[in-house]
Amino acid sequence: MSRYKDFDDDYEYEEEYEETPYRRSSRYVEEEEPPYIHKSRYVSDDEPIYAYTKRRNYEYYEEEYEEEDPYIRRPKRPANKKKRKRRKLIAVMFVVEFLLAIVLLGVWYLTSKLEKIEHDPIDRDAIMINNIDDNTKEILSGYKNILLLGSDARNSNVEELGKTEENHTDAMLILSINVNTKETRLVSVYRDMIMRIPIDENNNKVCYNKATEAMYYYGAESTINMLNTNLDLDITDYVLVNWEAVIQLVDAVGGIDGVVIDEEERYWINQYMADTAKNTGRDMDYPLVEETGSVHLNGLQATAYCRIRATQGWDYRRTERQRTVITKIFEKVKKFSPSQINKVLDAVCSNILTSISNSDLISLAMDAPKYQLTKTGGFPFETIDGIANITGLQLVDPVLANNLSYNVSQLHKYLFDVNDYSPSYTVQEISREMADFKYTTYDDDEKEEIYNKKPNEDHSNGEE
């Protein structure tokens, strides 16, 4: 019979083995219970059996056998939970501090860029908002509405952009951002639209004029108040850019693709480029647009494209071109890397005048990748076409809303998804006054003559 026996079988052993030598631990109470022998090894009659009991009872040692027995399973020492928790806490703190350092570095970097922007700290106490119902206030509180303005300034000096009786605003757009979903919508207000313009902060003195004249005669605060009181909005900030900003922004994103133009637009792009290049101090040896259909436009070409007014569709079509350029830029910037974003910031920051604080600009910039531009349109939605003049106003080619109250109701549906919006008393009052206007209209021949007017001809009221 083999001298080795397996403890896992039911064999009855003839010999008894000596009890495993052990030493009682001074730390534990003596127990009569014999030691537990590990069953996973074979043992021989010639050698003592060395095993371990539960560590809480006995502590074994080996006197005769100096080499470690590989068959004996050593008990695991209990882990030090406090040390493990301390190590985890240190690791978490390191990660948090690292991420915080990155965020602070990003904020510092953005702040250094935004310092180049010219700020116009408008008097917010002078901003007028109509007496609207609580439900409308709650809805508007879920949106950030910003006024975007494009100046026709021939001088690229950004410090002079906000001066009155200097420049007109050929582009007026309401940018509405849903603060929860980051969905963004964009509406152009036609520069020639007739609106009631508050001249003083108490709305005691008003006048009716084209929307573009508010900035020219009375400044940014009056322009914001005009839109708020005519459209039941709560705009408190604006951003104003010049031609140079548009040129550099488009060039910074590598130009825009997929702009569809016809022969008439191709002709006018090349015509307006001459005036734009001259007034921004550029070399007159610029590339012309040679093709029609889907084309690529650089900064100078895109800016000239935004300025075109002398075609069928007139100012309505011009605002559509402006929104096309903004949409194309938006689509490209969303896909940009940080280094490309840096190039864009360098291009535009020194050509912007705004009332938005640096902290708010940083907040808007941090959310930029989340923005989704879903709708763009022009306001008013319904107009009285072909008006030559309005009696008593002496204005050329005004745009008059066909029922302002109805258009404002549609605007709130378009921007804020509010159905059956009921305009405030102020809007309804303005709408009634506009309905009483007397005006004359153009015949078809006169319209054609206006459409074909050259860009270098004189235009009253800052027309182009």
CSV table of C-alpha atoms in Angstrom, one decimal:
chain,number,residue,atom,x,y,z
A,1,MET,CA,0.0,0.0,0.0
A,2,SER,CA,1.2,3.4,-0.8
A,3,ARG,CA,2.6,5.4,2.0
A,4,TYR,CA,0.8,8.5,0.8
A,5,LYS,CA,-2.9,8.8,1.6
A,6,ASP,CA,-5.5,11.2,0.3
A,7,PHE,CA,-7.5,13.0,2.9
A,8,ASP,CA,-10.3,13.5,0.4
A,9,ASP,CA,-11.2,9.8,0.2
A,10,ASP,CA,-13.0,7.6,2.7
A,11,TYR,CA,-9.9,5.4,3.4
A,12,GLU,CA,-9.6,4.2,7.0
A,13,TYR,CA,-6.0,4.8,8.1
A,14,GLU,CA,-4.2,2.2,10.1
A,15,GLU,CA,-1.7,4.5,11.6
A,16,GLU,CA,-2.2,7.6,13.6
A,17,TYR,CA,-0.2,10.6,12.9
A,18,GLU,CA,1.5,12.8,15.4
A,19,GLU,CA,-0.3,15.9,16.3
A,20,THR,CA,1.0,18.9,14.5
A,21,PRO,CA,3.4,20.9,16.7
A,22,TYR,CA,2.1,24.3,17.4
A,23,ARG,CA,2.6,27.2,19.8
A,24,ARG,CA,-0.2,29.0,21.4
A,25,SER,CA,-0.4,32.6,20.7
A,26,SER,CA,-0.1,34.9,23.7
A,27,ARG,CA,-2.8,37.0,22.2
A,28,TYR,CA,-5.6,34.4,22.3
A,29,VAL,CA,-7.3,32.2,24.8
A,30,GLU,CA,-6.1,28.6,25.0
A,31,GLU,CA,-8.5,26.2,23.4
A,32,GLU,CA,-8.6,22.4,23.6
A,33,GLU,CA,-9.7,22.1,20.0
A,34,PRO,CA,-7.1,20.2,17.9
A,35,PRO,CA,-5.7,22.0,15.0
A,36,TYR,CA,-7.4,21.9,11.6
A,37,ILE,CA,-5.3,20.2,9.0
A,38,HIS,CA,-5.6,21.4,5.4
A,39,LYS,CA,-6.9,18.5,3.3
A,40,SER,CA,-5.5,19.5,-0.1
A,41,ARG,CA,-2.1,17.8,0.2
A,42,TYR,CA,-0.6,14.4,0.5
A,43,VAL,CA,1.4,13.6,3.6
A,44,SER,CA,4.1,11.1,4.5
A,45,ASP,CA,4.7,9.1,7.7
A,46,ASP,CA,8.3,10.3,7.7
A,47,GLU,CA,7.6,14.0,8.0
A,48,PRO,CA,5.5,16.1,10.3
A,49,ILE,CA,2.4,17.6,9.1
A,50,TYR,CA,2.4,21.4,9.1
A,51,ALA,CA,-0.8,23.2,8.8
A,52,TYR,CA,-2.6,26.4,9.9
A,53,THR,CA,-5.7,26.7,11.9
A,54,LYS,CA,-8.0,29.8,11.9
A,55,ARG,CA,-5.7,32.6,12.7
A,56,ARG,CA,-7.9,33.9,15.5
A,57,ASN,CA,-7.1,30.8,17.6
A,58,TYR,CA,-3.6,29.6,16.9
A,59,GLU,CA,-0.3,30.7,15.4
A,60,TYR,CA,1.9,27.9,14.0
A,61,TYR,CA,5.6,27.8,13.4
A,62,GLU,CA,8.0,25.3,12.0
A,63,GLU,CA,11.2,24.3,13.7
A,64,GLU,CA,12.5,21.3,11.7
A,65,TYR,CA,11.5,22.4,8.2
A,66,GLU,CA,13.2,25.6,7.3
A,67,GLU,CA,12.1,25.9,3.6
A,68,GLU,CA,8.6,27.1,3.0
A,69,ASP,CA,6.2,24.4,2.2
A,70,PRO,CA,4.5,25.3,-1.2
A,71,TYR,CA,1.6,23.0,-0.4
A,72,ILE,CA,0.5,24.9,2.7
A,73,ARG,CA,-2.1,27.7,2.1
A,74,ARG,CA,-1.1,30.7,4.1
A,75,PRO,CA,-4.0,32.8,5.5
A,76,LYS,CA,-4.5,36.2,4.0
A,77,ARG,CA,-3.8,39.1,6.2
A,78,PRO,CA,-6.8,41.4,6.6
A,79,ALA,CA,-6.6,44.5,4.4
A,80,ASN,CA,-6.2,47.8,6.1
A,81,LYS,CA,-9.4,49.4,5.1
A,82,LYS,CA,-8.4,52.9,6.4
A,83,LYS,CA,-5.4,52.9,4.2
A,84,ARG,CA,-7.3,51.9,1.1
A,85,LYS,CA,-9.9,54.6,1.7
A,86,ARG,CA,-7.2,57.1,2.2
A,87,ARG,CA,-5.5,56.1,-1.1
A,88,LYS,CA,-8.9,56.3,-2.9
A,89,LEU,CA,-9.6,59.7,-1.4
A,90,ILE,CA,-6.2,61.0,-2.5
A,91,ALA,CA,-6.7,59.7,-6.0
A,92,VAL,CA,-10.1,61.4,-6.3
A,93,MET,CA,-8.8,64.7,-4.9
A,94,PHE,CA,-6.0,64.6,-7.5
A,95,VAL,CA,-8.4,64.0,-10.4
A,96,VAL,CA,-10.7,66.8,-9.1
A,97,GLU,CA,-7.8,69.2,-8.8
A,98,PHE,CA,-6.5,68.3,-12.2
A,99,LEU,CA,-10.0,68.9,-13.8
A,100,LEU,CA,-10.4,72.2,-11.9
A,101,ALA,CA,-7.0,73.4,-13.1
A,102,ILE,CA,-8.0,72.6,-16.7
A,103,VAL,CA,-11.3,74.6,-16.3
A,104,LEU,CA,-9.5,77.5,-14.7
A,105,LEU,CA,-6.9,77.5,-17.5
A,106,GLY,CA,-9.7,77.5,-20.0
A,107,VAL,CA,-11.5,80.4,-18.3
A,108,TRP,CA,-8.3,82.4,-18.1
A,109,TYR,CA,-7.6,81.7,-21.8
A,110,LEU,CA,-11.1,82.8,-22.8
A,111,THR,CA,-10.9,85.9,-20.6
A,112,SER,CA,-7.7,86.9,-22.3
A,113,LYS,CA,-9.3,86.6,-25.7
A,114,LEU,CA,-12.5,88.4,-24.6
A,115,GLU,CA,-10.5,91.4,-23.3
A,116,LYS,CA,-10.1,92.4,-26.9
A,117,ILE,CA,-13.8,93.0,-27.2
A,118,GLU,CA,-15.1,96.5,-26.9
A,119,HIS,CA,-17.8,96.7,-24.2
A,120,ASP,CA,-20.7,99.1,-24.0
A,121,PRO,CA,-22.2,98.9,-20.5
A,122,ILE,CA,-25.7,100.1,-21.3
A,123,ASP,CA,-28.1,101.3,-18.6
A,124,ARG,CA,-30.2,98.2,-17.8
A,125,ASP,CA,-32.5,100.3,-15.7
A,126,ALA,CA,-33.5,102.1,-18.9
A,127,ILE,CA,-34.4,98.9,-20.7
A,128,MET,CA,-38.2,98.8,-21.3
A,129,ILE,CA,-40.3,95.7,-21.2
A,130,ASN,CA,-44.1,95.7,-21.8
A,131,ASN,CA,-46.6,94.9,-19.1
A,132,ILE,CA,-47.0,91.3,-20.1
A,133,ASP,CA,-48.8,88.5,-18.2
A,134,ASP,CA,-47.1,86.2,-15.7
A,135,ASN,CA,-47.4,83.2,-18.0
A,136,THR,CA,-45.5,85.0,-20.8
A,137,LYS,CA,-42.9,86.2,-18.3
A,138,GLU,CA,-42.4,82.6,-17.2
A,139,ILE,CA,-42.0,81.4,-20.8
A,140,LEU,CA,-39.6,84.1,-21.7
A,141,SER,CA,-37.5,83.3,-18.6
A,142,GLY,CA,-36.6,80.0,-20.2
A,143,TYR,CA,-34.9,81.8,-23.1
A,144,LYS,CA,-31.9,84.0,-23.6
A,145,ASN,CA,-32.8,86.6,-26.3
A,146,ILE,CA,-29.9,88.6,-27.8
A,147,LEU,CA,-30.0,91.3,-30.4
A,148,LEU,CA,-27.4,90.8,-33.2
A,149,LEU,CA,-26.7,93.9,-35.3
A,150,GLY,CA,-24.6,94.4,-38.4
A,151,SER,CA,-23.4,97.9,-39.1
A,152,ASP,CA,-22.8,99.5,-42.6
A,153,ALA,CA,-19.8,101.4,-41.1
A,154,ARG,CA,-17.2,102.3,-43.7
A,155,ASN,CA,-14.7,102.9,-40.9
A,156,SER,CA,-13.4,99.7,-39.3
A,157,ASN,CA,-12.7,101.4,-36.0
A,158,VAL,CA,-14.8,99.4,-33.6
A,159,GLU,CA,-14.8,102.2,-31.0
A,160,GLU,CA,-17.0,104.3,-33.3
A,161,LEU,CA,-19.6,101.6,-34.0
A,162,GLY,CA,-21.9,102.7,-31.3
A,163,LYS,CA,-21.8,106.4,-32.1
A,164,THR,CA,-25.2,107.9,-33.0
A,165,GLU,CA,-25.7,109.6,-36.4
A,166,GLU,CA,-22.7,107.6,-37.8
A,167,ASN,CA,-23.9,104.2,-39.1
A,168,HIS,CA,-27.1,102.3,-39.9
A,169,THR,CA,-27.7,98.7,-39.0
A,170,ASP,CA,-28.3,96.8,-42.2
A,171,ALA,CA,-28.7,93.5,-40.3
A,172,MET,CA,-31.0,93.2,-37.2
A,173,LEU,CA,-31.5,89.6,-35.9
A,174,ILE,CA,-33.1,88.2,-32.8
A,175,LEU,CA,-31.1,85.2,-31.5
A,176,SER,CA,-33.2,83.2,-29.1
A,177,ILE,CA,-31.5,80.4,-27.1
A,178,ASN,CA,-33.5,77.9,-25.0
A,179,VAL,CA,-31.5,77.8,-21.8
A,180,ASN,CA,-32.5,74.2,-21.1
A,181,THR,CA,-32.3,72.4,-24.5
A,182,LYS,CA,-29.8,74.9,-26.1
A,183,GLU,CA,-32.1,74.9,-29.2
A,184,THR,CA,-31.4,78.1,-31.1
A,185,ARG,CA,-33.7,80.1,-33.4
A,186,LEU,CA,-32.9,83.2,-35.5
A,187,VAL,CA,-35.3,85.8,-36.8
A,188,SER,CA,-34.3,88.8,-39.0
A,189,VAL,CA,-36.2,92.0,-38.4
A,190,TYR,CA,-36.4,93.9,-41.8
A,191,ARG,CA,-34.3,97.0,-41.4
A,192,ASP,CA,-37.0,99.1,-43.3
A,193,MET,CA,-39.9,97.8,-41.1
A,194,ILE,CA,-41.9,100.7,-39.6
A,195,MET,CA,-41.8,100.6,-35.8
A,196,ARG,CA,-42.6,102.9,-32.9
A,197,ILE,CA,-39.3,104.1,-31.5
A,198,PRO,CA,-39.1,105.2,-27.9
A,199,ILE,CA,-37.1,108.4,-27.7
A,200,ASP,CA,-37.0,108.7,-23.9
A,201,GLU,CA,-36.8,105.9,-21.3
A,202,ASN,CA,-40.4,106.6,-20.0
A,203,ASN,CA,-41.9,106.1,-23.4
A,204,ASN,CA,-43.4,109.5,-23.2
A,205,LYS,CA,-41.9,110.7,-26.5
A,206,VAL,CA,-42.0,108.3,-29.5
A,207,CYS,CA,-41.8,108.4,-33.2
A,208,TYR,CA,-42.5,106.1,-36.1
A,209,ASN,CA,-39.6,105.4,-38.4
A,210,LYS,CA,-37.7,102.5,-40.0
A,211,ALA,CA,-36.2,100.1,-37.5
A,212,THR,CA,-32.6,100.9,-38.7
A,213,GLU,CA,-33.0,104.5,-37.7
A,214,ALA,CA,-33.3,103.7,-34.0
A,215,MET,CA,-29.6,102.8,-33.8
A,216,TYR,CA,-28.6,105.7,-36.1
A,217,TYR,CA,-30.4,108.5,-34.1
A,218,TYR,CA,-30.8,107.1,-30.6
A,219,GLY,CA,-28.4,104.3,-30.0
A,220,ALA,CA,-28.4,100.7,-28.7
A,221,GLU,CA,-30.7,101.2,-25.7
A,222,SER,CA,-33.4,102.8,-27.9
A,223,THR,CA,-33.0,100.0,-30.4
A,224,ILE,CA,-33.6,97.3,-27.8
A,225,ASN,CA,-36.5,99.2,-26.3
A,226,MET,CA,-38.0,99.5,-29.8
A,227,LEU,CA,-38.0,95.7,-30.3
A,228,ASN,CA,-39.2,95.0,-26.8
A,229,THR,CA,-42.2,97.3,-26.9
A,230,ASN,CA,-43.2,96.5,-30.5
A,231,LEU,CA,-42.7,92.7,-30.2
A,232,ASP,CA,-43.3,91.9,-26.5
A,233,LEU,CA,-39.8,90.7,-26.0
A,234,ASP,CA,-37.3,90.9,-23.0
A,235,ILE,CA,-34.0,91.6,-24.8
A,236,THR,CA,-31.4,93.1,-22.5
A,237,ASP,CA,-28.1,92.7,-24.5
A,238,TYR,CA,-26.8,93.2,-28.0
A,239,VAL,CA,-23.8,92.4,-30.2
A,240,LEU,CA,-22.8,94.8,-33.0
A,241,VAL,CA,-20.3,93.9,-35.7
A,242,ASN,CA,-18.8,95.6,-38.8
A,243,TRP,CA,-17.9,94.4,-42.2
A,244,GLU,CA,-14.4,93.6,-41.0
A,245,ALA,CA,-15.7,91.2,-38.5
A,246,VAL,CA,-17.7,89.3,-41.1
A,247,ILE,CA,-14.8,89.1,-43.5
A,248,GLN,CA,-12.3,87.8,-40.9
A,249,LEU,CA,-14.8,85.4,-39.4
A,250,VAL,CA,-15.6,83.8,-42.7
A,251,ASP,CA,-11.9,83.6,-43.6
A,252,ALA,CA,-11.1,82.1,-40.2
A,253,VAL,CA,-13.5,79.2,-40.8
A,254,GLY,CA,-12.0,78.6,-44.2
A,255,GLY,CA,-14.8,80.2,-46.2
A,256,ILE,CA,-18.3,78.9,-46.7
A,257,ASP,CA,-19.5,76.2,-49.1
A,258,GLY,CA,-22.7,75.4,-50.8
A,259,VAL,CA,-24.0,78.9,-51.2
A,260,VAL,CA,-26.4,78.8,-54.2
A,261,ILE,CA,-26.4,82.0,-56.4
A,262,ASP,CA,-27.9,82.9,-59.7
A,263,GLU,CA,-26.4,85.1,-62.4
A,264,GLU,CA,-27.9,88.3,-61.0
A,265,GLU,CA,-26.4,87.6,-57.5
A,266,ARG,CA,-23.0,86.7,-59.0
A,267,TYR,CA,-23.0,90.1,-60.8
A,268,TRP,CA,-23.9,92.1,-57.6
A,269,ILE,CA,-21.4,90.2,-55.4
A,270,ASN,CA,-18.6,91.4,-57.7
A,271,GLN,CA,-20.1,94.9,-57.7
A,272,TYR,CA,-20.3,95.2,-53.9
A,273,MET,CA,-16.9,93.7,-53.4
A,274,ALA,CA,-15.3,96.8,-54.9
A,275,ASP,CA,-17.0,99.1,-52.3
A,276,THR,CA,-16.4,96.6,-49.4
A,277,ALA,CA,-12.7,96.1,-50.2
A,278,LYS,CA,-12.1,99.9,-50.5
A,279,ASN,CA,-13.7,100.7,-47.2
A,280,THR,CA,-11.9,98.0,-45.3
A,281,GLY,CA,-8.5,98.9,-46.7
A,282,ARG,CA,-8.0,95.9,-48.8
A,283,ASP,CA,-6.1,95.4,-52.0
A,284,MET,CA,-8.4,95.9,-55.0
A,285,ASP,CA,-6.8,92.9,-56.7
A,286,TYR,CA,-9.4,90.4,-55.2
A,287,PRO,CA,-10.8,87.3,-56.8
A,288,LEU,CA,-14.1,87.6,-58.6
A,289,VAL,CA,-16.9,85.1,-58.4
A,290,GLU,CA,-16.9,83.5,-61.8
A,291,GLU,CA,-19.6,80.8,-61.5
A,292,THR,CA,-23.2,80.4,-60.5
A,293,GLY,CA,-25.0,77.5,-58.7
A,294,SER,CA,-23.4,76.1,-55.6
A,295,VAL,CA,-20.2,78.1,-54.9
A,296,HIS,CA,-17.5,78.6,-52.3
A,297,LEU,CA,-17.2,82.2,-50.9
A,298,ASN,CA,-14.3,83.7,-49.0
A,299,GLY,CA,-14.7,86.5,-46.4
A,300,LEU,CA,-14.9,89.4,-48.8
A,301,GLN,CA,-17.2,87.6,-51.2
A,302,ALA,CA,-19.5,86.5,-48.4
A,303,THR,CA,-19.7,90.0,-47.0
A,304,ALA,CA,-20.6,91.4,-50.4
A,305,TYR,CA,-23.2,88.7,-50.7
A,306,CYS,CA,-24.8,89.8,-47.4
A,307,ARG,CA,-25.1,93.3,-48.7
A,308,ILE,CA,-27.0,92.6,-51.9
A,309,ARG,CA,-30.3,94.4,-51.9
A,310,ALA,CA,-30.8,95.4,-55.6
A,311,THR,CA,-32.5,92.2,-56.7
A,312,GLN,CA,-35.9,90.7,-56.8
A,313,GLY,CA,-36.9,90.1,-53.2
A,314,TRP,CA,-35.2,93.3,-52.1
A,315,ASP,CA,-34.5,93.5,-48.4
A,316,TYR,CA,-36.5,90.3,-47.7
A,317,ARG,CA,-34.0,88.4,-49.9
A,318,ARG,CA,-31.0,90.3,-48.4
A,319,THR,CA,-31.9,89.1,-44.8
A,320,GLU,CA,-32.2,85.6,-46.2
A,321,ARG,CA,-28.7,85.8,-47.5
A,322,GLN,CA,-27.5,87.1,-44.2
A,323,ARG,CA,-29.1,84.1,-42.4
A,324,THR,CA,-27.5,81.8,-44.9
A,325,VAL,CA,-24.0,83.0,-44.2
A,326,ILE,CA,-24.6,82.8,-40.4
A,327,THR,CA,-26.0,79.3,-40.7
A,328,LYS,CA,-23.0,78.2,-42.8
A,329,ILE,CA,-20.6,79.6,-40.3
A,330,PHE,CA,-22.5,78.0,-37.4
A,331,GLU,CA,-22.3,74.6,-39.0
A,332,LYS,CA,-18.5,74.8,-39.5
A,333,VAL,CA,-17.7,76.2,-36.1
A,334,LYS,CA,-19.6,73.4,-34.3
A,335,LYS,CA,-17.1,70.9,-35.8
A,336,PHE,CA,-14.0,72.9,-35.0
A,337,SER,CA,-11.1,71.8,-32.8
A,338,PRO,CA,-9.9,74.0,-29.9
A,339,SER,CA,-7.0,75.4,-32.1
A,340,GLN,CA,-9.5,76.3,-34.8
A,341,ILE,CA,-11.8,78.0,-32.3
A,342,ASN,CA,-8.8,80.0,-31.1
A,343,LYS,CA,-8.3,81.2,-34.7
A,344,VAL,CA,-11.9,82.3,-34.9
A,345,LEU,CA,-11.7,84.2,-31.6
A,346,ASP,CA,-8.6,86.0,-32.7
A,347,ALA,CA,-10.4,87.0,-35.9
A,348,VAL,CA,-13.6,88.5,-34.5
A,349,CYS,CA,-13.0,89.7,-30.9
A,350,SER,CA,-11.3,92.9,-32.0
A,351,ASN,CA,-14.2,93.8,-34.3
A,352,ILE,CA,-17.1,93.4,-31.8
A,353,LEU,CA,-19.0,95.9,-29.7
A,354,THR,CA,-21.3,94.4,-27.1
A,355,SER,CA,-23.2,95.0,-23.8
A,356,ILE,CA,-22.6,91.4,-22.7
A,357,SER,CA,-20.2,91.0,-19.8
A,358,ASN,CA,-17.1,88.7,-20.1
A,359,SER,CA,-18.6,86.3,-17.6
A,360,ASP,CA,-21.8,85.9,-19.6
A,361,LEU,CA,-19.8,85.6,-22.8
A,362,ILE,CA,-17.7,82.8,-21.3
A,363,SER,CA,-20.9,81.0,-20.2
A,364,LEU,CA,-22.3,81.3,-23.7
A,365,ALA,CA,-19.0,80.1,-25.2
A,366,MET,CA,-18.9,77.1,-22.9
A,367,ASP,CA,-22.3,76.0,-24.1
A,368,ALA,CA,-21.6,76.7,-27.8
A,369,PRO,CA,-21.0,73.0,-28.8
A,370,LYS,CA,-24.5,72.2,-27.5
A,371,TYR,CA,-26.4,74.8,-29.6
A,372,GLN,CA,-28.6,73.5,-32.3
A,373,LEU,CA,-29.8,76.1,-34.9
A,374,THR,CA,-33.2,74.8,-35.9
A,375,LYS,CA,-35.1,77.7,-37.4
A,376,THR,CA,-34.4,80.9,-39.2
A,377,GLY,CA,-36.9,83.4,-40.7
A,378,GLY,CA,-37.8,87.0,-41.4
A,379,PHE,CA,-40.1,89.4,-39.6
A,380,PRO,CA,-42.8,90.5,-40.1
A,381,PHE,CA,-44.3,87.3,-41.6
A,382,GLU,CA,-47.0,89.2,-43.4
A,383,THR,CA,-46.4,92.7,-45.0
A,384,ILE,CA,-48.1,95.2,-47.2
A,385,ASP,CA,-46.0,95.0,-50.3
A,386,GLY,CA,-45.0,97.8,-52.7
A,387,ILE,CA,-45.4,100.8,-50.4
A,388,ALA,CA,-43.7,103.8,-51.9
A,389,ASN,CA,-44.3,106.3,-49.1
A,390,ILE,CA,-46.3,106.7,-46.0
A,391,THR,CA,-48.1,110.0,-45.6
A,392,GLY,CA,-46.3,112.3,-43.1
A,393,LEU,CA,-43.3,110.1,-42.6
A,394,GLN,CA,-41.3,110.9,-45.7
A,395,LEU,CA,-39.6,107.5,-45.9
A,396,VAL,CA,-38.5,105.7,-49.0
A,397,ASP,CA,-39.5,102.0,-49.5
A,398,PRO,CA,-40.8,101.3,-46.0
A,399,VAL,CA,-41.9,97.8,-44.9
A,400,LEU,CA,-45.3,97.8,-43.1
A,401,ALA,CA,-46.6,94.9,-41.2
A,402,ASN,CA,-50.1,93.7,-42.2
A,403,ASN,CA,-51.6,93.7,-38.7
A,404,LEU,CA,-48.8,94.0,-36.2
A,405,SER,CA,-50.7,92.2,-33.4
A,406,TYR,CA,-51.1,89.1,-35.6
A,407,ASN,CA,-47.5,89.1,-36.6
A,408,VAL,CA,-46.3,89.4,-33.0
A,409,SER,CA,-48.6,86.4,-32.1
A,410,GLN,CA,-46.9,84.4,-34.9
A,411,LEU,CA,-43.5,85.5,-33.7
A,412,HIS,CA,-44.0,84.1,-30.2
A,413,LYS,CA,-45.2,80.8,-31.8
A,414,TYR,CA,-42.1,80.7,-34.0
A,415,LEU,CA,-39.5,81.5,-31.3
A,416,PHE,CA,-41.1,80.1,-28.1
A,417,ASP,CA,-43.7,77.6,-29.3
A,418,VAL,CA,-46.6,79.5,-27.8
A,419,ASN,CA,-49.9,78.9,-29.5
A,420,ASP,CA,-52.6,81.6,-29.7
A,421,TYR,CA,-50.4,84.2,-28.0
A,422,SER,CA,-52.3,87.4,-27.0
A,423,PRO,CA,-50.1,90.5,-27.4
A,424,SER,CA,-49.9,93.1,-24.7
A,425,TYR,CA,-52.0,96.3,-24.7
A,426,THR,CA,-48.9,98.2,-25.9
A,427,VAL,CA,-48.5,96.0,-29.0
A,428,GLN,CA,-52.2,96.2,-29.8
A,429,GLU,CA,-52.1,100.0,-29.5
A,430,ILE,CA,-49.2,100.3,-31.9
A,431,SER,CA,-51.0,97.9,-34.3
A,432,ARG,CA,-54.1,100.1,-34.3
A,433,GLU,CA,-52.0,103.2,-35.0
A,434,MET,CA,-50.2,101.5,-37.9
A,435,ALA,CA,-53.5,100.4,-39.4
A,436,ASP,CA,-54.5,104.1,-39.8
A,437,PHE,CA,-51.4,104.9,-41.9
A,438,LYS,CA,-52.1,106.3,-45.4
A,439,TYR,CA,-49.6,105.3,-48.1
A,440,THR,CA,-48.9,105.1,-51.8
A,441,THR,CA,-47.6,102.1,-53.7
A,442,TYR,CA,-45.3,101.6,-56.6
A,443,ASP,CA,-46.4,100.4,-60.0
A,444,ASP,CA,-44.5,97.5,-61.6
A,445,ASP,CA,-42.2,99.8,-63.8
A,446,GLU,CA,-41.1,101.8,-60.7
A,447,LYS,CA,-40.3,98.7,-58.8
A,448,GLU,CA,-38.1,97.4,-61.6
A,449,GLU,CA,-36.2,100.7,-61.7
A,450,ILE,CA,-35.6,100.5,-57.9
A,451,TYR,CA,-34.3,96.9,-58.2
A,452,ASN,CA,-31.8,97.9,-60.8
A,453,LYS,CA,-30.3,100.8,-58.8
A,454,LYS,CA,-26.5,100.6,-58.7
A,455,PRO,CA,-24.8,100.3,-55.3
A,456,ASN,CA,-22.7,103.5,-55.7
A,457,GLU,CA,-25.8,105.7,-56.2
A,458,ASP,CA,-27.0,107.9,-53.4
A,459,HIS,CA,-29.7,106.4,-51.1
A,460,SER,CA,-31.6,108.5,-48.7
A,461,ASN,CA,-31.9,107.3,-45.1
A,462,GLY,CA,-28.8,105.3,-45.4
A,463,GLU,CA,-30.2,103.0,-48.0
A,464,GLU,CA,-28.0,100.8,-50.1
